[in-house]
Tab-separated table of N, CA and C in Angstrom:
chain	number	residue	atom	x	y	z
A	5	MET	N	96.693	107.581	122.240
A	5	MET	CA	96.500	106.181	123.632
A	5	MET	C	96.268	105.098	123.040
A	6	ILE	N	96.758	104.740	123.640
A	6	ILE	CA	97.549	103.397	124.147
A	6	ILE	C	96.060	102.782	125.004
A	7	THR	N	95.756	101.391	125.140
A	7	THR	CA	95.091	100.405	125.137
A	7	THR	C	95.637	99.400	126.053
A	8	ILE	N	95.951	98.370	126.855
A	8	ILE	CA	96.524	97.563	126.687
A	8	ILE	C	96.092	95.949	127.531
A	9	SER	N	96.088	95.226	126.586
A	9	SER	CA	95.467	93.746	127.017
A	9	SER	C	96.467	92.542	127.967
A	10	PRO	N	96.263	91.634	127.896
A	10	PRO	CA	97.467	90.867	127.868
A	10	PRO	C	98.446	90.809	127.083
A	11	ASP	N	98.667	90.317	125.578
A	11	ASP	CA	99.206	90.322	124.399
A	11	ASP	C	99.232	90.943	123.490
A	12	THR	N	98.090	92.727	123.603
A	12	THR	CA	97.631	92.925	122.746
A	12	THR	C	97.694	94.584	123.361
A	13	LEU	N	98.540	95.418	122.192
A	13	LEU	CA	98.449	96.803	122.591
A	13	LEU	C	97.432	97.396	121.374
A	14	THR	N	96.562	98.610	122.206
A	14	THR	CA	95.387	98.835	121.058
A	14	THR	C	95.814	100.511	120.894
A	15	ILE	N	96.437	100.937	119.767
A	15	ILE	CA	96.235	102.425	119.334
A	15	ILE	C	95.571	102.993	118.855
A	16	THR	N	95.009	103.983	119.310
A	16	THR	CA	94.277	105.329	118.648
A	16	THR	C	94.402	106.233	117.990
A	17	ALA	N	95.213	106.639	117.364
A	17	ALA	CA	96.132	107.986	116.953
A	17	ALA	C	94.966	109.304	116.583
A	18	THR	N	96.056	110.474	117.638
A	18	THR	CA	94.393	111.638	117.096
A	18	THR	C	95.430	112.462	115.937
A	19	ASP	N	96.959	112.436	115.439
A	19	ASP	CA	97.733	112.532	114.304
A	19	ASP	C	98.662	112.264	113.893
A	20	ARG	N	99.647	111.960	113.279
A	20	ARG	CA	100.569	111.851	112.662
A	20	ARG	C	101.812	111.394	113.790
A	21	ALA	N	101.907	112.859	113.955
A	21	ALA	CA	103.227	112.535	115.285
A	21	ALA	C	102.609	111.435	116.886
A	22	SER	N	101.563	111.897	117.099
A	22	SER	CA	101.207	111.011	118.129
A	22	SER	C	101.341	109.387	117.786
A	23	MET	N	100.739	108.898	116.236
A	23	MET	CA	100.633	107.832	115.653
A	23	MET	C	101.960	107.668	115.459
A	24	ASP	N	102.798	107.741	115.534
A	24	ASP	CA	104.475	107.394	115.101
A	24	ASP	C	105.058	107.070	116.667
A	25	ARG	N	105.026	108.377	117.382
A	25	ARG	CA	105.637	108.067	118.541
A	25	ARG	C	104.743	106.834	120.027
A	26	GLU	N	103.285	106.549	119.169
A	26	GLU	CA	102.762	105.560	120.122
A	26	GLU	C	103.058	104.110	119.992
A	27	LEU	N	103.194	103.867	118.150
A	27	LEU	CA	103.804	102.899	117.317
A	27	LEU	C	105.102	102.588	118.093
A	28	ASP	N	105.808	103.842	118.301
A	28	ASP	CA	106.884	103.289	118.838
A	28	ASP	C	106.999	101.965	120.172
A	29	GLU	N	106.664	103.276	120.976
A	29	GLU	CA	106.299	102.924	121.975
A	29	GLU	C	105.702	101.705	122.386
A	30	ALA	N	104.557	101.290	122.445
A	30	ALA	CA	103.585	100.095	121.895
A	30	ALA	C	104.898	98.896	121.219
A	31	VAL	N	105.937	99.497	120.147
A	31	VAL	CA	106.558	97.559	119.770
A	31	VAL	C	107.093	97.519	120.750
A	32	SER	N	108.246	98.689	121.091
A	32	SER	CA	109.078	98.629	122.103
A	32	SER	C	108.635	97.666	123.552
A	33	ALA	N	107.621	97.962	123.800
A	33	ALA	CA	107.408	97.229	124.859
A	33	ALA	C	107.149	96.287	124.533
A	34	ALA	N	106.692	96.019	123.193
A	34	ALA	CA	106.195	94.121	122.789
A	34	ALA	C	107.446	93.864	122.934
A	35	ARG	N	108.731	94.794	122.391
A	35	ARG	CA	110.059	93.587	122.500
A	35	ARG	C	110.495	93.413	123.023
A	36	ALA	N	110.573	94.021	124.314
A	36	ALA	CA	110.551	93.764	125.550
A	36	ALA	C	110.005	92.593	126.377
A	37	VAL	N	108.801	92.230	126.532
A	37	VAL	CA	108.315	90.644	126.650
A	37	VAL	C	108.261	89.539	125.683
A	38	ALA	N	108.777	90.246	124.491
A	38	ALA	CA	108.772	88.467	123.901
A	38	ALA	C	110.252	88.401	123.963
A	39	MET	N	110.755	89.065	124.437
A	39	MET	CA	112.339	88.763	123.707
A	39	MET	C	112.712	88.088	125.586
A	40	ARG	N	112.189	88.314	126.719
A	40	ARG	CA	112.007	88.214	128.606
A	40	ARG	C	111.091	87.092	128.520
A	41	GLU	N	109.845	87.132	128.057
A	41	GLU	CA	109.120	86.195	128.605
A	41	GLU	C	108.587	85.053	127.524
A	42	ARG	N	108.019	85.693	126.639
A	42	ARG	CA	107.497	84.601	125.158
A	42	ARG	C	108.228	83.862	124.118
A	43	ARG	N	109.359	84.750	123.471
A	43	ARG	CA	110.227	84.331	122.305
A	43	ARG	C	109.381	84.503	121.330
A	44	CYS	N	108.326	85.217	120.996
A	44	CYS	CA	107.720	84.652	119.858
A	44	CYS	C	108.015	86.360	119.211
A	45	GLY	N	107.323	86.751	118.369
A	45	GLY	CA	107.373	87.539	117.163
A	45	GLY	C	106.061	88.435	117.742
A	46	ILE	N	106.237	89.834	116.845
A	46	ILE	CA	105.762	91.015	116.796
A	46	ILE	C	105.043	90.809	115.359
A	47	LEU	N	103.786	90.866	115.269
A	47	LEU	CA	102.422	92.003	114.902
A	47	LEU	C	101.642	92.913	115.073
A	48	VAL	N	101.935	93.991	114.119
A	48	VAL	CA	101.633	95.501	114.219
A	48	VAL	C	100.337	95.193	113.125
A	49	SER	N	98.851	95.233	113.033
A	49	SER	CA	98.513	95.284	112.361
A	49	SER	C	97.506	96.657	112.910
A	50	ARG	N	97.378	97.121	111.333
A	50	ARG	CA	96.358	98.890	110.784
A	50	ARG	C	94.718	97.644	110.593
A	51	HIS	N	94.090	98.117	111.319
A	51	HIS	CA	93.141	98.378	111.341
A	51	HIS	C	92.241	99.524	110.801
A	52	GLY	N	92.878	100.723	110.684
A	52	GLY	CA	91.895	102.223	110.175
A	52	GLY	C	92.672	102.884	109.944
A	53	HIS	N	92.563	104.417	109.597
A	53	HIS	CA	93.661	105.255	109.112
A	53	HIS	C	94.207	105.817	110.826
A	54	ASP	N	93.604	105.654	111.715
A	54	ASP	CA	93.923	105.804	112.859
A	54	ASP	C	93.911	104.579	114.106
A	55	SER	N	93.843	103.629	113.890
A	55	SER	CA	93.842	102.700	114.541
A	55	SER	C	94.427	101.262	114.501
A	56	PHE	N	95.376	100.648	115.336
A	56	PHE	CA	96.538	99.993	114.932
A	56	PHE	C	96.075	98.268	116.645
A	57	THR	N	96.724	97.683	116.285
A	57	THR	CA	97.413	96.728	117.230
A	57	THR	C	98.642	96.282	116.860
A	58	VAL	N	99.216	96.230	118.398
A	58	VAL	CA	100.335	95.673	118.686
A	58	VAL	C	100.581	94.164	119.032
A	59	THR	N	101.185	92.845	118.814
A	59	THR	CA	100.526	92.104	119.566
A	59	THR	C	101.443	91.062	119.357
A	60	LEU	N	101.647	90.179	120.632
A	60	LEU	CA	102.587	89.333	120.674
A	60	LEU	C	102.002	87.839	120.149
A	61	SER	N	103.199	87.446	118.598
A	61	SER	CA	102.673	86.609	118.041
A	61	SER	C	103.285	85.595	117.802
A	62	ASP	N	102.869	84.296	117.496
A	62	ASP	CA	103.484	82.853	117.824
A	62	ASP	C	103.491	82.732	116.485
A	63	SER	N	102.940	83.356	115.564
A	63	SER	CA	103.062	82.683	113.928
A	63	SER	C	104.461	83.784	113.215
A	64	VAL	N	104.702	84.386	114.158
A	64	VAL	CA	105.535	85.358	113.769
A	64	VAL	C	106.913	85.185	114.107
A	65	PRO	N	107.739	84.741	113.558
A	65	PRO	CA	109.358	84.002	114.668
A	65	PRO	C	110.062	84.957	114.912
A	66	PHE	N	110.706	84.506	116.268
A	66	PHE	CA	110.730	85.007	117.114
A	66	PHE	C	112.162	86.335	116.477
A	67	GLY	N	112.217	87.593	117.333
A	67	GLY	CA	113.264	88.264	116.827
A	67	GLY	C	112.638	89.323	115.724
A	68	LEU	N	111.370	89.442	114.618
A	68	LEU	CA	110.651	89.530	113.332
A	68	LEU	C	109.776	90.532	114.192
A	69	THR	N	109.182	91.846	113.398
A	69	THR	CA	108.044	92.596	113.441
A	69	THR	C	108.087	92.944	112.618
A	70	ARG	N	105.875	91.652	111.788
A	70	ARG	CA	105.590	92.375	111.439
A	70	ARG	C	104.291	93.130	111.070
A	71	GLU	N	104.124	93.683	109.748
A	71	GLU	CA	103.229	94.563	109.387
A	71	GLU	C	102.010	93.698	108.401
A	72	PHE	N	100.754	93.709	109.236
A	72	PHE	CA	99.497	93.437	108.195
A	72	PHE	C	98.338	94.586	108.093
A	73	GLN	N	97.864	95.005	107.155
A	73	GLN	CA	96.753	95.811	106.417
A	73	GLN	C	95.529	95.245	106.837
A	74	ASP	N	94.725	95.646	107.848
A	74	ASP	CA	93.261	94.838	108.007
A	74	ASP	C	92.607	95.524	108.015
A	75	TRP	N	92.634	96.219	106.779
A	75	TRP	CA	91.052	97.367	106.465
A	75	TRP	C	91.284	97.725	105.245
């Protein structure tokens, strides 16, 4: 399941296949906004074994996607 707020997509996965698919979709959506509107990077944070956020981040250089383990 993907939940959307202004600069953050929250993903709660039920299995590995949906996790991979939803993360790919969320990063693609964030990349489109980052390229078109914000000119910033993307931060993918893992908050648990099934919980992630994909955030547009000014602390990540434009054109990059960084991962962060937050658990």
